[in-house]
Coordinates of C-alpha atoms in Angstrom, one line a residue:
Chain A
M1 CA 0.0 0.0 0.0
S2 CA 1.4 3.4 -0.8
V3 CA 0.3 6.6 0.7
N4 CA 0.0 9.8 -1.4
P5 CA 3.1 11.8 -0.4
S6 CA 1.1 15.0 -0.2
W7 CA -0.4 13.7 3.0
F8 CA 3.0 13.7 4.6
L9 CA 3.4 17.3 3.5
I10 CA 0.1 18.2 5.0
L11 CA 1.1 16.4 8.3
S12 CA 4.3 18.3 8.4
A13 CA 2.6 21.7 7.8
L14 CA 0.2 20.8 10.6
L15 CA 3.0 19.9 13.0
F16 CA 4.8 23.1 12.1
S17 CA 1.8 25.2 12.8
I18 CA 1.2 23.4 16.1
G19 CA 4.8 24.2 17.0
A20 CA 4.5 27.8 16.0
F21 CA 1.2 28.4 17.8
G22 CA 2.5 26.6 20.8
L23 CA 5.5 28.8 21.0
L24 CA 3.4 31.9 20.8
I25 CA 0.8 30.7 23.3
R26 CA 2.6 28.7 25.9
R27 CA 4.4 30.5 28.8
N28 CA 6.7 27.7 30.1
V29 CA 10.2 27.9 28.7
L30 CA 10.6 24.1 28.5
V31 CA 7.4 23.7 26.6
M32 CA 8.5 26.5 24.2
F33 CA 11.7 24.5 23.6
M34 CA 9.6 21.5 22.7
C35 CA 7.6 23.6 20.3
V36 CA 10.8 24.7 18.5
E37 CA 11.8 21.0 18.3
L38 CA 8.4 20.2 16.8
M39 CA 8.9 22.9 14.2
L40 CA 12.3 21.6 13.3
N41 CA 11.1 18.0 13.0
A42 CA 8.1 19.1 10.9
A43 CA 10.7 20.6 8.5
N44 CA 12.6 17.3 8.6
L45 CA 9.5 15.4 7.6
S46 CA 9.1 17.7 4.6
F47 CA 12.7 17.2 3.7
V48 CA 12.4 13.4 3.6
T49 CA 9.1 13.6 1.7
F50 CA 10.4 15.9 -0.9
S51 CA 13.6 13.8 -1.1
R52 CA 11.4 10.7 -2.0
M53 CA 9.2 12.7 -4.4
L54 CA 12.2 14.1 -6.2
G55 CA 14.4 11.0 -6.1
D56 CA 17.2 13.0 -4.7
I57 CA 19.2 12.0 -1.6
G58 CA 20.2 15.5 -0.7
G59 CA 17.0 16.2 1.3
Q60 CA 17.6 13.1 3.5
A61 CA 21.2 14.1 4.2
T62 CA 20.0 17.6 5.2
V63 CA 17.9 16.0 8.0
F64 CA 21.1 14.9 9.8
F65 CA 22.4 18.5 9.8
V66 CA 19.2 19.8 11.2
L67 CA 19.1 17.1 13.9
V68 CA 22.6 18.0 15.0
V69 CA 21.9 21.7 15.1
A70 CA 18.7 21.1 17.1
A71 CA 20.6 19.1 19.7
A72 CA 23.3 21.8 19.9
E73 CA 20.6 24.5 20.3
V74 CA 18.8 22.6 23.1
V75 CA 22.1 22.2 25.0
V76 CA 22.6 25.9 25.1
G77 CA 18.9 26.6 25.8
L78 CA 18.8 24.3 28.8
G79 CA 22.0 25.9 30.1
L80 CA 20.3 29.3 30.0
V81 CA 17.2 27.9 31.7
V82 CA 19.4 26.5 34.5
A83 CA 21.1 29.9 34.9
I84 CA 17.7 31.6 35.3
F85 CA 16.3 28.8 37.4
R86 CA 19.1 29.3 39.9
R87 CA 17.9 32.8 40.6
R88 CA 14.1 32.4 40.4
H89 CA 13.2 28.7 40.9
H90 CA 10.8 28.6 38.1
A91 CA 10.9 29.2 34.4
V92 CA 7.9 31.1 33.1
V93 CA 8.5 33.8 30.5
D94 CA 6.0 36.3 32.0
D95 CA 8.4 36.9 34.9
L96 CA 11.2 37.8 32.6
S97 CA 10.1 41.4 32.1
S98 CA 12.8 43.5 33.8
M99 CA 13.4 45.2 30.4
K100 CA 10.7 47.1 28.6
G101 CA 10.3 49.9 26.1
Chain B
M1 CA 27.0 0.7 -7.1
N2 CA 28.7 3.8 -8.2
P3 CA 31.8 4.7 -6.2
I4 CA 31.3 7.8 -4.0
T5 CA 32.9 10.8 -5.6
V6 CA 34.6 13.1 -3.3
P7 CA 34.2 16.7 -4.3
S8 CA 37.4 18.8 -4.7
I9 CA 38.0 21.0 -1.7
S10 CA 39.9 24.3 -2.0
Y11 CA 41.4 25.0 1.5
F12 CA 42.3 28.5 0.3
T13 CA 38.6 29.4 0.1
M14 CA 38.0 28.1 3.6
A15 CA 41.2 29.4 5.1
P16 CA 39.8 32.4 7.0
M17 CA 37.0 30.4 8.6
L18 CA 39.5 27.6 9.4
V19 CA 41.9 30.0 11.0
L20 CA 39.2 31.4 13.3
F21 CA 37.6 28.0 14.0
V22 CA 40.7 26.0 14.6
G23 CA 42.2 28.8 16.6
S24 CA 39.2 29.0 18.8
V25 CA 39.2 25.2 19.4
L26 CA 42.9 25.3 20.3
L27 CA 42.3 28.2 22.7
M28 CA 39.4 26.2 24.2
A29 CA 41.7 23.1 24.7
A30 CA 44.4 25.3 26.2
A31 CA 42.0 27.0 28.6
S32 CA 40.4 23.8 29.8
L33 CA 43.7 21.8 30.1
L34 CA 45.4 24.4 32.2
R35 CA 45.1 24.2 35.9
H36 CA 44.8 27.9 36.3
R37 CA 42.7 30.4 34.4
L38 CA 44.4 31.5 31.2
P39 CA 45.9 35.0 31.7
E40 CA 43.8 37.7 30.0
V41 CA 46.8 38.9 28.0
V42 CA 47.2 35.5 26.4
S43 CA 43.6 35.0 25.3
T44 CA 43.3 38.6 24.0
A45 CA 46.6 38.3 22.1
T46 CA 45.5 35.0 20.6
S47 CA 42.2 36.5 19.5
V48 CA 43.9 39.5 18.0
L49 CA 46.5 37.4 16.2
L50 CA 43.9 35.0 14.8
G51 CA 41.9 38.0 13.6
L52 CA 45.0 39.4 12.0
G53 CA 45.8 36.0 10.5
A54 CA 42.3 35.8 9.0
L55 CA 42.6 39.4 7.7
V56 CA 45.9 38.6 6.0
V57 CA 44.5 35.5 4.4
S58 CA 41.4 37.4 3.3
I59 CA 43.6 40.1 1.7
L60 CA 45.4 37.3 -0.2
Q61 CA 42.0 36.0 -1.3
W62 CA 41.1 39.4 -2.6
D63 CA 44.3 39.5 -4.6
H64 CA 43.6 36.1 -6.0
L65 CA 40.0 37.1 -6.7
I66 CA 41.1 40.2 -8.7
R67 CA 43.5 38.1 -10.8
H68 CA 41.6 34.9 -11.4
G69 CA 37.9 35.7 -10.8
S70 CA 35.5 33.9 -8.5
S71 CA 35.4 30.2 -8.0
S72 CA 33.3 27.6 -6.1
T73 CA 34.4 24.6 -4.1
V74 CA 33.1 21.6 -2.2
A75 CA 30.6 20.7 -5.0
G76 CA 29.4 24.3 -5.3
A77 CA 28.6 24.6 -1.6
L78 CA 31.1 27.4 -0.8
V79 CA 32.3 30.2 -3.1
L80 CA 35.2 32.6 -3.2
D81 CA 33.8 35.8 -4.6
G82 CA 33.4 39.5 -3.9
F83 CA 30.8 39.0 -1.2
S84 CA 32.7 36.2 0.7
V85 CA 36.0 38.1 0.7
F86 CA 34.2 41.3 1.8
V87 CA 32.6 39.4 4.7
N88 CA 36.0 37.8 5.6
I89 CA 37.7 41.2 5.7
T90 CA 34.9 43.0 7.6
V91 CA 34.5 40.2 10.2
S92 CA 38.2 39.9 10.8
C93 CA 38.5 43.6 11.5
A94 CA 35.5 43.3 13.9
V95 CA 37.2 40.4 15.7
I96 CA 40.4 42.4 16.2
L97 CA 38.5 45.5 17.4
T98 CA 36.2 43.5 19.7
A99 CA 39.2 41.6 21.2
L100 CA 40.9 44.9 22.0
V101 CA 37.7 46.4 23.5
A102 CA 36.9 43.4 25.5
H103 CA 40.4 43.0 27.1
D104 CA 39.9 45.6 29.8
Y105 CA 36.2 45.1 30.2
L106 CA 36.6 41.3 30.9
A107 CA 39.3 42.0 33.5
R108 CA 37.2 44.7 35.1
L109 CA 34.1 42.6 35.5
K110 CA 36.2 39.5 36.4
F111 CA 34.9 37.3 33.6
D112 CA 36.7 34.3 32.3
S113 CA 38.3 36.1 29.4
A114 CA 39.2 32.9 27.4
E115 CA 35.5 32.0 27.4
F116 CA 34.6 35.2 25.7
H117 CA 37.3 35.0 23.1
I118 CA 36.5 31.3 22.2
L119 CA 32.8 32.1 21.7
A120 CA 33.5 35.3 19.8
L121 CA 35.9 33.5 17.4
L122 CA 33.4 30.7 16.9
S123 CA 30.6 33.1 16.2
A124 CA 32.8 35.0 13.8
S125 CA 33.6 31.8 11.9
G126 CA 29.9 31.2 11.6
A127 CA 29.5 34.6 9.9
L128 CA 32.3 33.8 7.5
I129 CA 30.5 30.5 6.6
M130 CA 27.3 32.5 5.9
G131 CA 29.3 34.9 3.7
A132 CA 30.8 32.1 1.6
A133 CA 27.8 29.7 1.6
N134 CA 26.3 29.0 -1.8
D135 CA 23.9 26.3 -0.5
L136 CA 20.9 26.9 1.8
V137 CA 22.0 24.1 4.1
V138 CA 25.4 25.7 4.5
V139 CA 23.8 29.1 5.1
F140 CA 21.7 27.5 7.9
L141 CA 24.8 25.8 9.4
G142 CA 26.7 29.2 9.4
L143 CA 23.6 30.9 10.9
E144 CA 23.5 28.4 13.7
I145 CA 27.2 28.5 14.4
L146 CA 26.9 32.3 14.6
S147 CA 23.8 32.3 16.7
I148 CA 24.4 29.6 19.2
A149 CA 27.7 31.1 20.2
L150 CA 26.0 34.5 20.5
Y151 CA 23.3 33.2 22.8
V152 CA 26.0 32.2 25.3
L153 CA 27.9 35.4 24.8
V154 CA 24.8 37.5 25.6
A155 CA 24.4 35.4 28.9
L156 CA 28.0 35.9 29.9
N157 CA 27.4 38.5 32.6
R158 CA 26.2 36.1 35.4
K159 CA 26.0 38.9 37.9
N160 CA 23.4 40.8 36.0
E161 CA 19.9 39.4 35.8
K162 CA 19.2 41.2 32.5
S163 CA 22.0 39.3 30.8
A164 CA 20.3 35.9 31.2
E165 CA 16.9 37.4 30.5
G166 CA 18.1 38.9 27.2
A167 CA 19.9 35.7 26.3
L168 CA 16.7 33.6 26.8
K169 CA 14.6 36.0 24.8
Y170 CA 17.2 35.9 22.0
F171 CA 17.4 32.1 22.2
V172 CA 13.6 31.5 22.1
L173 CA 13.1 33.9 19.2
G174 CA 16.3 32.8 17.5
G175 CA 15.2 29.2 17.7
F176 CA 11.8 30.1 16.3
S177 CA 13.4 32.0 13.4
S178 CA 15.8 29.1 12.7
A179 CA 12.9 26.7 12.6
V180 CA 11.1 29.0 10.2
F181 CA 14.2 29.2 8.1
V182 CA 14.6 25.4 7.9
Y183 CA 11.0 25.0 6.9
G184 CA 11.6 27.6 4.2
I185 CA 14.6 25.6 2.9
A186 CA 12.4 22.5 2.9
L187 CA 9.7 24.2 0.8
T188 CA 12.0 25.8 -1.7
Y189 CA 13.9 22.5 -2.0
G190 CA 10.6 20.8 -2.8
A191 CA 9.7 23.4 -5.4
T192 CA 13.1 23.6 -7.2
G193 CA 14.7 20.2 -6.4
S194 CA 17.9 21.5 -4.9
T195 CA 19.3 23.4 -2.0
N196 CA 22.2 24.8 -4.0
L197 CA 21.6 28.5 -4.8
A198 CA 23.2 28.4 -8.3
K199 CA 21.1 25.3 -9.2
M200 CA 18.0 26.9 -7.8
G201 CA 18.6 30.0 -9.8
T202 CA 19.2 28.1 -13.0
Y203 CA 16.1 26.0 -12.5
L204 CA 13.9 29.0 -11.8
S205 CA 15.2 30.9 -14.8
A206 CA 14.7 27.9 -17.2
N207 CA 11.4 26.5 -15.9
V208 CA 7.9 27.6 -15.0
V209 CA 7.4 26.4 -11.5
H210 CA 4.4 24.1 -11.4
R211 CA 4.1 24.6 -7.6
P212 CA 4.2 28.3 -7.3
G213 CA 2.5 28.3 -3.9
L214 CA 5.2 26.1 -2.5
L215 CA 8.0 28.3 -3.8
L216 CA 6.4 31.5 -2.7
A217 CA 5.8 30.2 0.8
G218 CA 9.4 29.0 1.0
I219 CA 10.8 32.3 -0.1
G220 CA 8.5 34.1 2.4
L221 CA 9.7 31.8 5.3
L222 CA 13.3 32.3 4.3
A223 CA 12.8 36.1 4.3
V224 CA 11.2 35.9 7.7
G225 CA 14.2 33.9 9.0
F226 CA 16.7 36.5 7.6
C227 CA 14.6 39.4 8.9
F228 CA 14.8 38.0 12.4
K229 CA 18.6 37.8 12.2
I230 CA 19.1 41.3 10.8
A231 CA 16.4 42.7 13.2
A232 CA 14.0 44.1 10.6
V233 CA 10.5 45.2 11.6
P234 CA 8.2 43.3 12.4
F235 CA 10.7 40.8 13.6
H236 CA 12.8 43.2 15.7
M237 CA 11.2 42.8 19.1
W238 CA 14.1 41.0 20.6
T239 CA 16.7 43.6 19.6
P240 CA 16.4 46.2 22.4
D241 CA 16.2 43.7 25.2
V242 CA 19.1 41.7 23.9
Y243 CA 21.3 44.7 23.2
E244 CA 20.5 46.1 26.7
G245 CA 21.1 42.8 28.5
A246 CA 24.2 41.7 26.8
P247 CA 27.7 42.8 28.1
T248 CA 28.5 45.9 26.2
P249 CA 31.4 44.7 24.1
V250 CA 29.2 41.7 23.1
T251 CA 26.5 44.2 22.0
G252 CA 29.0 45.9 19.7
F253 CA 30.2 42.5 18.3
M254 CA 26.7 41.4 17.7
A255 CA 25.7 44.6 16.0
A256 CA 28.6 44.2 13.7
V257 CA 29.1 40.5 13.0
A258 CA 25.6 39.2 13.1
K259 CA 24.4 41.9 10.8
V260 CA 27.2 41.4 8.3
G261 CA 26.7 37.6 8.2
G262 CA 22.9 37.9 8.0
F263 CA 22.8 40.6 5.4
V264 CA 25.3 39.1 3.0
A265 CA 23.6 35.7 3.1
F266 CA 20.3 37.5 2.6
L267 CA 21.7 39.3 -0.5
R268 CA 23.3 36.2 -1.9
V269 CA 20.3 34.0 -1.5
F270 CA 17.9 36.5 -3.1
E271 CA 20.3 37.5 -5.9
T272 CA 21.6 34.0 -6.9
A273 CA 18.5 31.9 -6.3
F274 CA 15.4 34.1 -6.4
S275 CA 16.2 37.1 -8.6
T276 CA 13.8 35.8 -11.2
Q277 CA 11.0 36.0 -8.6
Q278 CA 11.8 39.6 -7.7
S279 CA 8.4 40.9 -8.8
T280 CA 6.7 38.8 -6.1
W281 CA 8.9 39.4 -3.1
A282 CA 10.1 43.0 -3.8
P283 CA 6.9 44.7 -2.6
L284 CA 7.0 42.8 0.6
L285 CA 10.6 43.7 1.3
Y286 CA 9.8 47.3 0.2
T287 CA 7.2 47.5 3.1
V288 CA 9.6 45.8 5.5
A289 CA 12.4 48.2 4.7
L290 CA 10.1 51.2 5.1
L291 CA 8.7 50.0 8.4
T292 CA 12.2 49.1 9.7
T293 CA 13.6 52.6 9.0
F294 CA 10.6 54.4 10.5
I295 CA 10.0 52.2 13.6
G296 CA 13.7 52.1 14.3
A297 CA 14.0 55.9 14.1
T298 CA 10.8 56.8 16.0
S299 CA 11.4 54.3 18.8
A300 CA 15.0 55.5 19.2
I301 CA 13.8 58.9 20.2
A302 CA 11.6 57.6 23.0
Q303 CA 14.4 55.8 24.8
H304 CA 16.1 56.8 28.1
N305 CA 18.6 54.0 28.1
V306 CA 21.4 54.7 25.7
K307 CA 22.0 51.1 24.9
R308 CA 18.3 50.6 24.0
M309 CA 18.5 53.8 21.9
L310 CA 21.4 52.4 20.0
A311 CA 19.5 49.1 19.5
Y312 CA 16.6 51.0 17.9
S313 CA 19.1 53.0 15.9
S314 CA 20.7 49.7 14.6
I315 CA 17.2 48.7 13.5
N316 CA 17.0 52.0 11.6
H317 CA 20.4 51.2 10.0
A318 CA 19.2 47.7 9.1
G319 CA 16.3 49.4 7.2
F320 CA 18.8 51.4 5.1
I321 CA 21.0 48.3 4.4
L322 CA 17.8 46.5 3.4
L323 CA 17.3 49.0 0.6
G324 CA 20.1 47.3 -1.3
V325 CA 18.3 44.0 -1.1
V326 CA 15.0 45.6 -2.3
V327 CA 16.5 47.1 -5.4
L328 CA 18.8 44.1 -6.1
T329 CA 21.2 46.0 -8.4
K330 CA 25.0 46.1 -8.4
A331 CA 24.9 49.6 -7.1
G332 CA 22.5 48.5 -4.3
F333 CA 24.9 45.7 -3.3
A334 CA 27.8 48.1 -3.3
G335 CA 25.8 50.5 -1.1
S336 CA 24.8 47.7 1.3
L337 CA 28.3 46.3 1.6
Y338 CA 29.8 49.7 2.2
Y339 CA 27.1 50.4 4.8
L340 CA 27.8 47.1 6.5
F341 CA 31.5 47.8 6.8
T342 CA 31.2 51.3 8.0
Y343 CA 28.4 50.5 10.4
S344 CA 30.4 47.7 11.9
V345 CA 33.3 50.0 12.7
M346 CA 31.0 52.7 14.1
A347 CA 29.0 50.3 16.2
I348 CA 32.0 48.6 17.8
G349 CA 33.5 52.1 18.6
T350 CA 30.3 53.4 20.0
F351 CA 29.6 50.4 22.2
A352 CA 33.3 50.4 23.3
L353 CA 32.7 53.9 24.7
L354 CA 29.4 52.8 26.3
G355 CA 31.3 50.0 28.0
V356 CA 33.6 52.5 29.5
L357 CA 30.8 54.9 30.5
G358 CA 28.7 52.0 32.0
G359 CA 30.8 52.1 35.1
A360 CA 32.5 49.4 37.1
R361 CA 29.6 47.0 36.7
D362 CA 28.4 48.0 33.2
E363 CA 25.0 49.1 34.5
D364 CA 24.8 52.9 34.2
H365 CA 23.5 53.3 30.7
D366 CA 20.8 55.8 31.6
L367 CA 20.9 59.0 29.6
T368 CA 20.8 61.0 32.9
S369 CA 24.2 59.6 33.9
Y370 CA 25.6 61.3 30.8
R371 CA 24.8 64.8 32.1
G372 CA 27.8 67.1 32.0
L373 CA 30.0 64.4 30.6
A374 CA 31.8 66.9 28.3
K375 CA 33.1 68.7 31.4
R376 CA 34.0 65.6 33.4
R377 CA 35.5 63.5 30.6
P378 CA 36.0 65.7 27.5
G379 CA 37.9 63.1 25.4
V380 CA 35.3 60.4 25.9
A381 CA 32.4 62.8 25.3
L382 CA 34.0 64.1 22.1
S383 CA 34.6 60.6 20.8
L384 CA 31.1 59.5 21.5
A385 CA 29.6 62.7 20.0
L386 CA 31.7 62.2 16.8
L387 CA 30.7 58.5 16.4
L388 CA 27.0 59.3 17.1
L389 CA 27.1 62.1 14.5
A390 CA 28.7 59.7 12.0
Q391 CA 25.9 57.3 12.7
A392 CA 23.4 60.1 12.1
G393 CA 25.0 60.7 8.7
M394 CA 27.2 63.8 9.2
P395 CA 29.1 64.8 6.1
F396 CA 32.9 64.0 6.0
T397 CA 32.2 60.7 7.8
T398 CA 31.6 57.3 6.4
G399 CA 28.1 57.4 7.8
F400 CA 27.1 60.0 5.3
L401 CA 28.6 58.2 2.3
A402 CA 27.0 54.9 3.4
K403 CA 23.5 56.5 3.5
F404 CA 24.3 58.3 0.3
G405 CA 25.3 55.1 -1.5
V406 CA 22.1 53.1 -0.7
I407 CA 19.8 56.1 -1.4
E408 CA 21.6 56.8 -4.7
A409 CA 21.1 53.1 -5.7
T410 CA 17.4 53.3 -4.7
V411 CA 16.8 56.4 -6.7
A412 CA 18.7 55.0 -9.7
H413 CA 16.3 52.0 -9.5
G414 CA 13.3 54.3 -9.7
E415 CA 12.1 53.9 -6.1
I416 CA 12.1 57.6 -5.4
P417 CA 9.3 57.6 -2.7
L418 CA 11.2 54.9 -0.8
A419 CA 14.4 56.9 -0.9
L420 CA 12.7 60.0 0.2
L421 CA 10.9 58.3 3.1
A422 CA 14.1 56.6 4.2
M423 CA 15.8 60.0 4.3
V424 CA 13.0 61.4 6.4
S425 CA 13.5 58.5 8.9
A426 CA 17.2 59.4 9.0
T427 CA 16.3 62.9 10.0
I428 CA 14.1 61.6 12.7
S429 CA 16.8 59.3 14.0
A430 CA 19.3 62.2 14.0
V431 CA 17.1 63.7 16.9
A432 CA 18.0 60.6 19.0
Y433 CA 21.7 61.0 18.4
L434 CA 21.7 64.8 18.9
R435 CA 19.8 64.4 22.2
V436 CA 22.8 62.4 23.6
G437 CA 25.1 65.1 22.4
I438 CA 23.0 67.8 24.0
V439 CA 22.8 66.0 27.3
M440 CA 26.6 65.6 27.3
Y441 CA 27.5 69.1 26.3
A442 CA 24.7 71.4 27.4
T443 CA 23.7 70.2 30.9
H444 CA 25.5 70.1 34.2
D445 CA 25.9 67.0 36.3
V446 CA 26.0 69.2 39.5
P447 CA 22.9 71.3 40.1
T448 CA 23.8 74.9 40.5
P449 CA 24.0 75.9 44.1
V450 CA 20.9 77.6 45.5
S451 CA 20.8 81.2 44.7
D452 CA 20.9 82.9 48.0
G453 CA 21.3 86.4 46.7
S454 CA 25.0 85.8 45.8
S455 CA 26.2 87.4 42.6
F456 CA 26.5 85.4 39.4
K457 CA 30.3 85.5 39.7
D458 CA 30.1 83.8 43.1
R459 CA 27.9 81.1 41.8
A460 CA 30.1 80.5 38.9
E461 CA 33.0 80.2 41.2
G462 CA 31.0 77.9 43.4
S463 CA 30.2 75.6 40.6
L464 CA 33.8 75.7 39.4
L465 CA 34.9 74.6 42.9
L466 CA 32.3 71.9 42.9
E467 CA 33.6 70.5 39.6
V468 CA 37.0 69.8 41.2
E469 CA 35.3 66.9 42.9
P470 CA 32.4 65.8 40.7
V471 CA 29.8 63.5 42.2
A472 CA 30.3 60.6 39.8
T473 CA 34.0 60.0 40.1
T474 CA 33.5 56.9 42.3
H475 CA 32.1 54.9 39.4
E476 CA 34.3 56.3 36.7
V477 CA 36.3 53.8 34.7
P478 CA 39.4 55.0 33.0
V479 CA 39.9 54.3 29.3
A480 CA 42.4 51.4 29.1
P481 CA 45.1 51.6 26.4
T482 CA 43.7 48.7 24.4
T483 CA 40.1 50.2 24.5
G484 CA 41.5 53.6 23.6
L485 CA 43.4 52.0 20.7
A486 CA 40.3 50.3 19.4
I487 CA 38.2 53.5 19.7
G488 CA 41.0 55.4 18.0
I489 CA 41.0 53.0 15.1
C490 CA 37.2 53.2 14.7
L491 CA 37.3 57.0 14.7
A492 CA 40.2 57.1 12.3
V493 CA 38.5 54.7 9.9
T494 CA 35.2 56.6 10.1
F495 CA 36.8 60.0 9.4
Y496 CA 39.6 59.0 7.0
F497 CA 37.3 57.1 4.7
G498 CA 34.7 59.9 5.1
I499 CA 37.2 62.5 3.8
A500 CA 39.1 60.3 1.3
P501 CA 36.5 57.6 0.4
G502 CA 38.1 56.3 -2.8
A503 CA 39.7 53.1 -1.6
L504 CA 36.8 51.8 0.5
L505 CA 34.2 52.7 -2.1
D506 CA 36.1 51.0 -4.8
F507 CA 36.5 47.9 -2.6
A508 CA 32.7 47.7 -2.0
R509 CA 32.0 48.3 -5.7
Q510 CA 34.4 45.7 -6.9
A511 CA 33.1 43.2 -4.3
A512 CA 29.6 43.8 -5.6
Q513 CA 30.7 43.3 -9.2
L514 CA 32.6 40.1 -8.4
L515 CA 29.5 38.2 -7.2
R516 CA 29.5 34.7 -8.5

């Protein structure tokens, strides 16, 4: 049984939108990180789908780069959260408002 | 099975980024293997030498480029052309200047200085990769190497709560913009069948795209990703907070290097791959450029914190540089490149002065603390006033020629309303710069003694006596020789090339012509 590849593209667009809306709506920093991951993985799904559709291996190779970058990004992000957590004991973005204007 | 073909690699093309990257890794190894903290002098000297090394290699590259023309390597993923060499030279200069500025600052705030230099060098190598990248995936990798190191640099001041807050804001929005960028790459890859910019350009000029929606969505998402990085309205919200929270030398570095990398990649992607689609994306970028210049200028006026004011002014500058992307002509590229170089130098110099004026803990950036600065510290006040006037576009400075270049290119392309409105925004932003000048020169830090019927002469003498011991001396930080040297270089470049612009203008024009 073969599935029409456009379904995968629709799924990836949905995942990307869920990630983007989640990032804008949710206030917990960790959940926001997860939303970024969701967006990146939605892009990965598109890459693999297009790679199959075009018969080109380049798209699948790109996924590895994106995965590595995502991992590196989270390492730094969690470091920042820990740095803030040490001072405040929770990580909600609404409290991070000492700068305005 | 076909054997795997290994693409030819020109190490000469990659030399500047390798110098910075390998140097930073070695510095990291040395700093972590030593039992004691690496002396500040050693890490600063390493950073300056690596910057000089990269600069020398870049000048050799320029020479090679003039003689043999542009070339591409690693299966077309990296190029050696006018843009890439321009980025190499600009970023190398920025690395040297930042290392000099940071030397005293890091010692004063008791930071681990090796940490700063390692991250700055890594970040700079990311900007160089962006400048030379001819493949969207490589652009993305350069962008991330640049950004991830910058997130940490912004958070470097652990004693200041704003530093971590700024870093987290930068990180969340930066992560969001990278994800948008990657999705943009995926969609354009699906529409054109390649991530290589040259192949995409050839495909789009030879074929009618049968999925135009996919392509347009992809181009839009890529533009959004770039606009985040260069702080264009409406994706500029992070800029003031991050600029304010970051340690001041980092702010200068970020204003210079992140803008150079982001803009040159932006120019290259839209010129090489999407120039055939200009009619669809130009109106959008037109609006973005207009909004960026105006919101940057008007918000700058409303600020009381000088660092935030300069953050908004950098948004205004980004709008001007964006004009070169909107018109997409050789003259526009030359204008944008020239603007990027001169703005980098001015920004590093200005933020170096702010780092000195910020006091022992780098926290006094309120405009009121600048009152009467011209009397207390005439040299610092004069340098700051000159650099701010140059940013405002005063004639006989590079700031004027930079604005002139992009405006001229915009007019030549027929976008006269855009050029006029951009100039209006420049006038508005000049108010913000002049306000700092007025506060420094026309106000007194010590309130005049109460008039108890004494004569004007007495009061004048009283105020003179008071100025022998100004109130603010306790926080005042002297200008260290290295910082002074960096500020001197920035001033010299800004005025020398403002009065005798030939060499730098030719450099930018040739770099724009030699685009691959």
